[in-house]
Amino acid sequence: MDTPPSTSSAAAASRRGTDPDSALVSAVADALVSSSRLPTLPPMGAVLGPYLPRLTASHHPRVLALAAANPWLASPHALIAYRRLVSPPSCLASLLPLLPVLPYRNLFPLLLNFVPLDPLRRLHRHLLMSPPTTALADAALSAYARLRLPHLAAQLLHSFRRRGGVRPSLQAANAVLSALARCPTTSTQASLDAFRSLIGLRLFPNHYTFNLLVHTHCSKGTLADALSTLSTMQGFGLSPDAVTYNTLLNAHCRKGMLGEARALLARMKKEGITPTRPTYNTLVSAYARLGWIKPATKVVEAMTAFGLEPDQWTYNVLAAGLCQAGKLDEAFRLKDKIERLGIVSPDVVTYNTLVDACFKGQRSSDAHILLEEMRDKGVKASLVTHNIVVKGLCREGQLEEALGRLKMMAEEGLAPDVITYNTLVDACCKAGNVAKAYVLMDEMMRKGLKMDTFTLNTLLYNLCKEKRYEEAEELLHSPPQRGFVPDEVSYGTMMAAYFKEYNPEPALRLWDEMVERKLTPTIFTYNTLIKGLCRMGRLKEAIDKLNEVMEKGLVPDETTYNIIIHAYCKEGDLENAFQFHNKMVENSFKPDVVTCNTLMNGLCLHGKLDKALKLFKSWVEKGKKVDVVTYNTLIQTLCKAGDVDMALHFFADMEVRGLQPDAFTYNVVVSALSEAERSEEAQNMLHKLTESGKLSESFSYPLMKSSVEEVETGKDPDVKPDTETGGNAQGDDQENYRKRVNELCIGGQVKEAKAVLDEMMQKGLSVDSSTYITLMEGLIKRQKRQTHAAG
């Protein structure tokens, strides 16, 4: 083996009077080079034993630079070992000599360790100023991407394009695109700029490059741009593959654009691309989410016929669809069936789906039984499981129990995430405990959790509820930070608030702004706009927007139809209202109780009681659901028409069906009996109600327009219903109204007292039974006096 020439001669240096430090540096560098040529690298302590006592921090960069420049250096491992032994990992000076000589496989882990220790970004500035080697360019881009610093990676990529001379690999450039796609705060423009730099560096994009672009557009909601990427792809001689189409299918299905999804599937097959299991699972999921269980089952059958066996994910999606369609018992049977047949075993996702459905269906006892079954079968509860339970408890108003769940999670070694805190923050806001919400948000920040878009939407909703619109707009338009990225729900929340205030101009401005930002509206966002236009009496514009929905391939849902039906009923155009009802049925949508109540209310308001009774009869004969609002609509109209006996018939039928009459029902019936000079019957009914306890201590009047309000709030997932008011303020209002009613009754002003009660009920305030009984007795006594005087 040849002996490497010495990098320096200590004797010669001594004769020339050279600085002794130079001799030391040369000797250490020689030792490193020599050790690099051995079959096995010896311990650095043994190699450098004689020199270590004299080495200082100023020597290390010089040693590394001298050894790295030696052509006899066989391996860089000796240099890395030396730096690790004598230099702090955050020392840039000792790192710089290694950057030009280390290969990618050594540079990449080295940069992964160094970059987090370099908060001032000194290395980044060095890379922007000094042209790196290809290996260093690839390592830096890949390290930034892995460390989730896409802005640094993109900046470096752009600098390579501007300066020329440095050409990273396509793999490294794709890593930059991937990091940009994963980052929630970056825009699609950032990805497009990175793609242009990639092309400017004469790198030929591959399928993975374009699939990343498609994914970026889909994740940001700019589906039109995602589709246009296919043309760009073909311009480079590439055809979309199964991953491309699956990404597009998933995005369109999630937006409810099933027409576009079916067209994409047909295009995929036409181009000879074989659908994969994710392709079919995406369609199963889309149908199941809409509650279209039969089409979802047919897709599963087609999947099996194609030779692809359904997997755990397929069955979990079907179970989720059944739960969403309200068919919880069928979902339980599906779980038992697949367990019995041994197809797959229910996993934590299966249980999470069923537990969530039980809480939503007010079957919390079944949810707790499932949680026990999970434990017995060794299925460990996940963070998602706990989040579902927290949400279920919050929904039931058990806020303290939900907060106690945080301790249970900690005991199981699980850390609450953004979803946990968002749920609790939302629940605290609904309960009027904003102070506790801010305490939770502070705790969230202390734990390093960034508030996300849901937090933003929760804050927007509560600001709008308090009519602090300027603050809400400022928050909506603030620069993306701390994870706050407005989406279509953010805009929908503010639009709904403006429409509720009968202020359409800001709402329409926000709609235009949302479109300009290339946020693709979902059917729920369109429902917000259509509903708002209808409330403003701008029905023609609402119909235009409905046509736009159809043109864009979105599928109108029950809420869409109910909004339009109500608008026509409000204008007295019952013919068009029923035509829309028929369209609803033709398009495979099942009219719900809101549809029935809306049509019934329209008929009754416009003097078509006979048709309303026929509609009720046909609805009941078909086994469809009716509720308290349905009966109240008919009972009130019959009482106004003077047909008290028929009203009493419906009142009795209501109880037979297990529907509890509410304050409005009692008010209408007792008042009608009194005005029909049947005060004895009214008195008897009131006494029976009081004795039986059916007249609860307090109750709220569901507005007759609730058939409309249910459409406008409860059925619109984009906008939370504005039904919560501060507890103290509501209590004060109730007490003031109660006193006014009692004072007026004592003074014999029963008519005025009834007007006050009606106003109270219109505001949705609870009425205690004593106040109600006082007023009803006053009405009955007044009728008796009038009857006696007439006699």
Short mmCIF file of N, CA and C in Angstrom, two decimals, residues 465-583:
data_model
loop_
_atom_site.label_atom_id
_atom_site.label_comp_id
_atom_site.label_asym_id
_atom_site.label_seq_id
_atom_site.Cartn_x
_atom_site.Cartn_y
_atom_site.Cartn_z
N LYS A 465 -72.04 36.14 16.30
CA LYS A 465 -73.19 36.01 17.20
C LYS A 465 -73.31 37.23 18.11
N GLU A 466 -72.15 37.79 18.49
CA GLU A 466 -72.15 38.98 19.32
C GLU A 466 -72.18 40.27 18.49
N LYS A 467 -72.38 40.11 17.17
CA LYS A 467 -72.50 41.23 16.24
C LYS A 467 -71.22 42.08 16.18
N ARG A 468 -70.09 41.44 16.40
CA ARG A 468 -68.79 42.14 16.30
C ARG A 468 -68.22 41.87 14.91
N TYR A 469 -68.90 42.43 13.91
CA TYR A 469 -68.59 42.09 12.53
C TYR A 469 -67.24 42.65 12.07
N GLU A 470 -66.88 43.81 12.56
CA GLU A 470 -65.59 44.39 12.16
C GLU A 470 -64.43 43.50 12.61
N GLU A 471 -64.52 43.02 13.85
CA GLU A 471 -63.47 42.13 14.35
C GLU A 471 -63.45 40.83 13.55
N ALA A 472 -64.64 40.34 13.21
CA ALA A 472 -64.72 39.09 12.45
C ALA A 472 -64.09 39.26 11.07
N GLU A 473 -64.39 40.39 10.41
CA GLU A 473 -63.81 40.65 9.09
C GLU A 473 -62.29 40.79 9.19
N GLU A 474 -61.83 41.46 10.24
CA GLU A 474 -60.39 41.63 10.42
C GLU A 474 -59.70 40.28 10.60
N LEU A 475 -60.35 39.40 11.37
CA LEU A 475 -59.81 38.05 11.58
C LEU A 475 -59.82 37.26 10.29
N LEU A 476 -60.89 37.38 9.51
CA LEU A 476 -61.01 36.65 8.25
C LEU A 476 -59.92 37.07 7.26
N HIS A 477 -59.59 38.35 7.25
CA HIS A 477 -58.64 38.87 6.26
C HIS A 477 -57.23 39.03 6.81
N SER A 478 -56.99 38.55 8.03
CA SER A 478 -55.64 38.66 8.59
C SER A 478 -54.71 37.71 7.84
N PRO A 479 -53.41 38.03 7.79
CA PRO A 479 -52.45 37.16 7.09
C PRO A 479 -52.46 35.76 7.72
N PRO A 480 -52.31 34.70 6.92
CA PRO A 480 -52.31 33.34 7.48
C PRO A 480 -51.22 33.19 8.54
N GLN A 481 -51.64 32.86 9.74
CA GLN A 481 -50.66 32.67 10.81
C GLN A 481 -51.26 31.73 11.83
N ARG A 482 -50.40 31.08 12.56
CA ARG A 482 -50.82 30.16 13.62
C ARG A 482 -51.84 29.14 13.13
N GLY A 483 -51.78 28.80 11.84
CA GLY A 483 -52.68 27.78 11.31
C GLY A 483 -54.01 28.30 10.84
N PHE A 484 -54.26 29.62 10.96
CA PHE A 484 -55.53 30.18 10.53
C PHE A 484 -55.56 30.34 9.02
N VAL A 485 -56.26 29.46 8.33
CA VAL A 485 -56.41 29.57 6.88
C VAL A 485 -57.91 29.54 6.58
N PRO A 486 -58.52 30.68 6.20
CA PRO A 486 -59.96 30.70 5.93
C PRO A 486 -60.33 29.70 4.83
N ASP A 487 -61.45 29.03 5.00
CA ASP A 487 -61.98 28.13 3.98
C ASP A 487 -63.39 28.55 3.63
N GLU A 488 -64.09 27.70 2.86
CA GLU A 488 -65.44 28.08 2.44
C GLU A 488 -66.40 28.16 3.63
N VAL A 489 -66.11 27.40 4.71
CA VAL A 489 -66.95 27.47 5.91
C VAL A 489 -66.78 28.82 6.59
N SER A 490 -65.55 29.33 6.60
CA SER A 490 -65.30 30.66 7.20
C SER A 490 -66.16 31.71 6.51
N TYR A 491 -66.12 31.68 5.18
CA TYR A 491 -66.91 32.66 4.42
C TYR A 491 -68.41 32.40 4.60
N GLY A 492 -68.80 31.12 4.61
CA GLY A 492 -70.21 30.80 4.79
C GLY A 492 -70.74 31.27 6.12
N THR A 493 -69.93 31.17 7.17
CA THR A 493 -70.35 31.61 8.50
C THR A 493 -70.65 33.11 8.51
N MET A 494 -69.75 33.90 7.91
CA MET A 494 -69.95 35.35 7.91
C MET A 494 -71.09 35.75 6.97
N MET A 495 -71.19 35.06 5.83
CA MET A 495 -72.29 35.36 4.91
C MET A 495 -73.64 35.13 5.59
N ALA A 496 -73.75 34.00 6.31
CA ALA A 496 -75.01 33.70 7.00
C ALA A 496 -75.34 34.76 8.03
N ALA A 497 -74.31 35.24 8.74
CA ALA A 497 -74.54 36.26 9.76
C ALA A 497 -75.04 37.56 9.14
N TYR A 498 -74.44 37.96 8.01
CA TYR A 498 -74.89 39.19 7.34
C TYR A 498 -76.31 39.03 6.80
N PHE A 499 -76.60 37.88 6.21
CA PHE A 499 -77.95 37.66 5.70
C PHE A 499 -78.97 37.69 6.84
N LYS A 500 -78.58 37.15 7.99
CA LYS A 500 -79.48 37.13 9.14
C LYS A 500 -79.82 38.54 9.59
N GLU A 501 -78.86 39.46 9.39
CA GLU A 501 -79.08 40.86 9.73
C GLU A 501 -79.75 41.62 8.57
N TYR A 502 -80.19 40.88 7.55
CA TYR A 502 -80.79 41.49 6.36
C TYR A 502 -79.85 42.52 5.73
N ASN A 503 -78.59 42.15 5.68
CA ASN A 503 -77.56 43.00 5.09
C ASN A 503 -76.85 42.19 4.00
N PRO A 504 -77.45 42.11 2.82
CA PRO A 504 -76.94 41.19 1.80
C PRO A 504 -75.65 41.65 1.11
N GLU A 505 -75.40 42.96 1.06
CA GLU A 505 -74.27 43.44 0.26
C GLU A 505 -72.92 42.90 0.76
N PRO A 506 -72.62 42.99 2.06
CA PRO A 506 -71.35 42.40 2.52
C PRO A 506 -71.28 40.90 2.27
N ALA A 507 -72.45 40.23 2.40
CA ALA A 507 -72.48 38.78 2.17
C ALA A 507 -72.12 38.44 0.73
N LEU A 508 -72.69 39.19 -0.21
CA LEU A 508 -72.40 38.94 -1.63
C LEU A 508 -70.96 39.32 -1.97
N ARG A 509 -70.44 40.35 -1.29
CA ARG A 509 -69.05 40.72 -1.51
C ARG A 509 -68.12 39.59 -1.06
N LEU A 510 -68.46 38.97 0.07
CA LEU A 510 -67.65 37.86 0.57
C LEU A 510 -67.74 36.66 -0.37
N TRP A 511 -68.92 36.45 -0.97
CA TRP A 511 -69.06 35.36 -1.94
C TRP A 511 -68.11 35.58 -3.12
N ASP A 512 -68.11 36.80 -3.67
CA ASP A 512 -67.23 37.11 -4.80
C ASP A 512 -65.76 36.94 -4.40
N GLU A 513 -65.44 37.37 -3.18
CA GLU A 513 -64.06 37.24 -2.71
C GLU A 513 -63.66 35.77 -2.60
N MET A 514 -64.57 34.95 -2.12
CA MET A 514 -64.30 33.52 -1.99
C MET A 514 -64.03 32.89 -3.36
N VAL A 515 -64.82 33.28 -4.35
CA VAL A 515 -64.64 32.76 -5.71
C VAL A 515 -63.30 33.23 -6.28
N GLU A 516 -62.97 34.51 -6.02
CA GLU A 516 -61.69 35.06 -6.51
C GLU A 516 -60.50 34.31 -5.92
N ARG A 517 -60.64 33.86 -4.69
CA ARG A 517 -59.56 33.12 -4.04
C ARG A 517 -59.53 31.65 -4.49
N LYS A 518 -60.40 31.32 -5.43
CA LYS A 518 -60.47 29.98 -6.02
C LYS A 518 -60.80 28.92 -4.98
N LEU A 519 -61.59 29.32 -3.97
CA LEU A 519 -62.12 28.35 -3.03
C LEU A 519 -63.40 27.79 -3.63
N THR A 520 -63.43 26.50 -3.87
CA THR A 520 -64.59 25.88 -4.51
C THR A 520 -65.72 25.75 -3.50
N PRO A 521 -66.85 26.43 -3.72
CA PRO A 521 -67.96 26.32 -2.77
C PRO A 521 -68.53 24.91 -2.77
N THR A 522 -68.86 24.42 -1.59
CA THR A 522 -69.55 23.14 -1.48
C THR A 522 -71.05 23.39 -1.60
N ILE A 523 -71.82 22.32 -1.62
CA ILE A 523 -73.28 22.47 -1.69
C ILE A 523 -73.79 23.18 -0.43
N PHE A 524 -73.08 22.99 0.69
CA PHE A 524 -73.51 23.64 1.93
C PHE A 524 -73.31 25.16 1.85
N THR A 525 -72.20 25.57 1.21
CA THR A 525 -71.96 27.01 1.05
C THR A 525 -72.99 27.61 0.10
N TYR A 526 -73.29 26.87 -0.97
CA TYR A 526 -74.34 27.34 -1.88
C TYR A 526 -75.68 27.46 -1.15
N ASN A 527 -75.95 26.51 -0.24
CA ASN A 527 -77.20 26.58 0.52
C ASN A 527 -77.27 27.85 1.35
N THR A 528 -76.12 28.24 1.91
CA THR A 528 -76.07 29.49 2.68
C THR A 528 -76.44 30.68 1.81
N LEU A 529 -75.87 30.73 0.61
CA LEU A 529 -76.14 31.84 -0.31
C LEU A 529 -77.59 31.82 -0.78
N ILE A 530 -78.07 30.65 -1.18
CA ILE A 530 -79.45 30.52 -1.67
C ILE A 530 -80.44 30.89 -0.58
N LYS A 531 -80.17 30.41 0.62
CA LYS A 531 -81.05 30.73 1.75
C LYS A 531 -81.07 32.23 2.01
N GLY A 532 -79.89 32.85 1.98
CA GLY A 532 -79.82 34.29 2.23
C GLY A 532 -80.56 35.10 1.18
N LEU A 533 -80.41 34.72 -0.08
CA LEU A 533 -81.12 35.44 -1.15
C LEU A 533 -82.62 35.28 -0.99
N CYS A 534 -83.04 34.07 -0.61
CA CYS A 534 -84.48 33.85 -0.41
C CYS A 534 -85.02 34.70 0.74
N ARG A 535 -84.24 34.83 1.80
CA ARG A 535 -84.68 35.65 2.93
C ARG A 535 -84.81 37.11 2.54
N MET A 536 -84.00 37.52 1.56
CA MET A 536 -84.07 38.90 1.08
C MET A 536 -85.19 39.10 0.05
N GLY A 537 -85.90 38.01 -0.28
CA GLY A 537 -86.95 38.10 -1.29
C GLY A 537 -86.41 38.09 -2.70
N ARG A 538 -85.15 37.70 -2.88
CA ARG A 538 -84.52 37.69 -4.22
C ARG A 538 -84.52 36.25 -4.75
N LEU A 539 -85.74 35.75 -4.94
CA LEU A 539 -85.93 34.35 -5.31
C LEU A 539 -85.34 34.03 -6.67
N LYS A 540 -85.47 34.96 -7.62
CA LYS A 540 -84.95 34.71 -8.96
C LYS A 540 -83.44 34.48 -8.93
N GLU A 541 -82.72 35.32 -8.15
CA GLU A 541 -81.27 35.15 -8.03
C GLU A 541 -80.94 33.81 -7.35
N ALA A 542 -81.80 33.42 -6.39
CA ALA A 542 -81.58 32.15 -5.71
C ALA A 542 -81.72 30.98 -6.69
N ILE A 543 -82.72 31.07 -7.58
CA ILE A 543 -82.92 30.02 -8.58
C ILE A 543 -81.73 29.99 -9.55
N ASP A 544 -81.21 31.17 -9.89
CA ASP A 544 -80.01 31.22 -10.76
C ASP A 544 -78.84 30.50 -10.10
N LYS A 545 -78.70 30.69 -8.81
CA LYS A 545 -77.61 30.02 -8.10
C LYS A 545 -77.86 28.51 -8.04
N LEU A 546 -79.12 28.11 -7.93
CA LEU A 546 -79.44 26.69 -7.95
C LEU A 546 -79.05 26.08 -9.30
N ASN A 547 -79.34 26.81 -10.38
CA ASN A 547 -78.95 26.33 -11.72
C ASN A 547 -77.43 26.25 -11.84
N GLU A 548 -76.75 27.20 -11.22
CA GLU A 548 -75.27 27.19 -11.23
C GLU A 548 -74.75 25.95 -10.50
N VAL A 549 -75.43 25.59 -9.41
CA VAL A 549 -75.07 24.37 -8.68
C VAL A 549 -75.12 23.16 -9.60
N MET A 550 -76.22 23.07 -10.36
CA MET A 550 -76.40 21.93 -11.26
C MET A 550 -75.34 21.93 -12.36
N GLU A 551 -75.05 23.13 -12.90
CA GLU A 551 -74.07 23.23 -13.99
C GLU A 551 -72.68 22.81 -13.53
N LYS A 552 -72.37 23.05 -12.26
CA LYS A 552 -71.04 22.71 -11.75
C LYS A 552 -70.93 21.26 -11.31
N GLY A 553 -72.00 20.50 -11.48
CA GLY A 553 -71.94 19.09 -11.13
C GLY A 553 -72.16 18.80 -9.66
N LEU A 554 -72.51 19.84 -8.89
CA LEU A 554 -72.83 19.61 -7.48
C LEU A 554 -74.23 19.01 -7.37
N VAL A 555 -74.44 18.25 -6.31
CA VAL A 555 -75.73 17.60 -6.11
C VAL A 555 -76.52 18.35 -5.04
N PRO A 556 -77.63 19.00 -5.42
CA PRO A 556 -78.46 19.67 -4.39
C PRO A 556 -78.95 18.64 -3.38
N ASP A 557 -79.03 19.02 -2.12
CA ASP A 557 -79.52 18.10 -1.10
C ASP A 557 -80.90 18.53 -0.61
N GLU A 558 -81.39 17.83 0.42
CA GLU A 558 -82.73 18.14 0.94
C GLU A 558 -82.84 19.59 1.40
N THR A 559 -81.76 20.09 1.98
CA THR A 559 -81.78 21.47 2.47
C THR A 559 -81.99 22.45 1.31
N THR A 560 -81.32 22.20 0.19
CA THR A 560 -81.46 23.08 -0.98
C THR A 560 -82.93 23.16 -1.40
N TYR A 561 -83.53 21.98 -1.56
CA TYR A 561 -84.93 21.94 -2.00
C TYR A 561 -85.85 22.57 -0.96
N ASN A 562 -85.61 22.29 0.32
CA ASN A 562 -86.48 22.84 1.37
C ASN A 562 -86.41 24.37 1.39
N ILE A 563 -85.23 24.93 1.15
CA ILE A 563 -85.08 26.39 1.13
C ILE A 563 -85.92 26.99 0.00
N ILE A 564 -85.80 26.39 -1.20
CA ILE A 564 -86.55 26.92 -2.35
C ILE A 564 -88.05 26.72 -2.15
N ILE A 565 -88.44 25.55 -1.64
CA ILE A 565 -89.87 25.29 -1.38
C ILE A 565 -90.42 26.32 -0.41
N HIS A 566 -89.67 26.60 0.64
CA HIS A 566 -90.15 27.59 1.61
C HIS A 566 -90.27 28.98 0.98
N ALA A 567 -89.31 29.33 0.12
CA ALA A 567 -89.35 30.66 -0.51
C ALA A 567 -90.60 30.81 -1.38
N TYR A 568 -90.92 29.76 -2.13
CA TYR A 568 -92.13 29.81 -2.95
C TYR A 568 -93.39 29.89 -2.07
N CYS A 569 -93.40 29.13 -0.98
CA CYS A 569 -94.56 29.18 -0.08
C CYS A 569 -94.72 30.58 0.52
N LYS A 570 -93.59 31.18 0.86
CA LYS A 570 -93.62 32.52 1.46
C LYS A 570 -94.21 33.53 0.49
N GLU A 571 -93.94 33.34 -0.82
CA GLU A 571 -94.47 34.25 -1.83
C GLU A 571 -95.89 33.87 -2.27
N GLY A 572 -96.38 32.76 -1.73
CA GLY A 572 -97.73 32.33 -2.10
C GLY A 572 -97.78 31.54 -3.39
N ASP A 573 -96.62 31.20 -3.94
CA ASP A 573 -96.56 30.45 -5.20
C ASP A 573 -96.51 28.96 -4.87
N LEU A 574 -97.66 28.43 -4.44
CA LEU A 574 -97.70 27.04 -3.99
C LEU A 574 -97.52 26.05 -5.13
N GLU A 575 -97.90 26.45 -6.33
CA GLU A 575 -97.74 25.56 -7.48
C GLU A 575 -96.27 25.22 -7.71
N ASN A 576 -95.43 26.26 -7.73
CA ASN A 576 -94.00 26.02 -7.90
C ASN A 576 -93.40 25.29 -6.71
N ALA A 577 -93.94 25.55 -5.52
CA ALA A 577 -93.44 24.87 -4.33
C ALA A 577 -93.65 23.36 -4.47
N PHE A 578 -94.83 22.97 -4.92
CA PHE A 578 -95.10 21.53 -5.08
C PHE A 578 -94.34 20.95 -6.27
N GLN A 579 -94.08 21.75 -7.29
CA GLN A 579 -93.26 21.27 -8.41
C GLN A 579 -91.85 20.94 -7.93
N PHE A 580 -91.33 21.79 -7.07
CA PHE A 580 -90.00 21.50 -6.52
C PHE A 580 -90.03 20.26 -5.64
N HIS A 581 -91.13 20.09 -4.93
CA HIS A 581 -91.29 18.88 -4.13
C HIS A 581 -91.24 17.64 -5.02
N ASN A 582 -91.92 17.71 -6.15
CA ASN A 582 -91.92 16.58 -7.08
C ASN A 582 -90.53 16.34 -7.67
N LYS A 583 -89.81 17.45 -7.99
CA LYS A 583 -88.43 17.32 -8.49
C LYS A 583 -87.56 16.62 -7.46
#
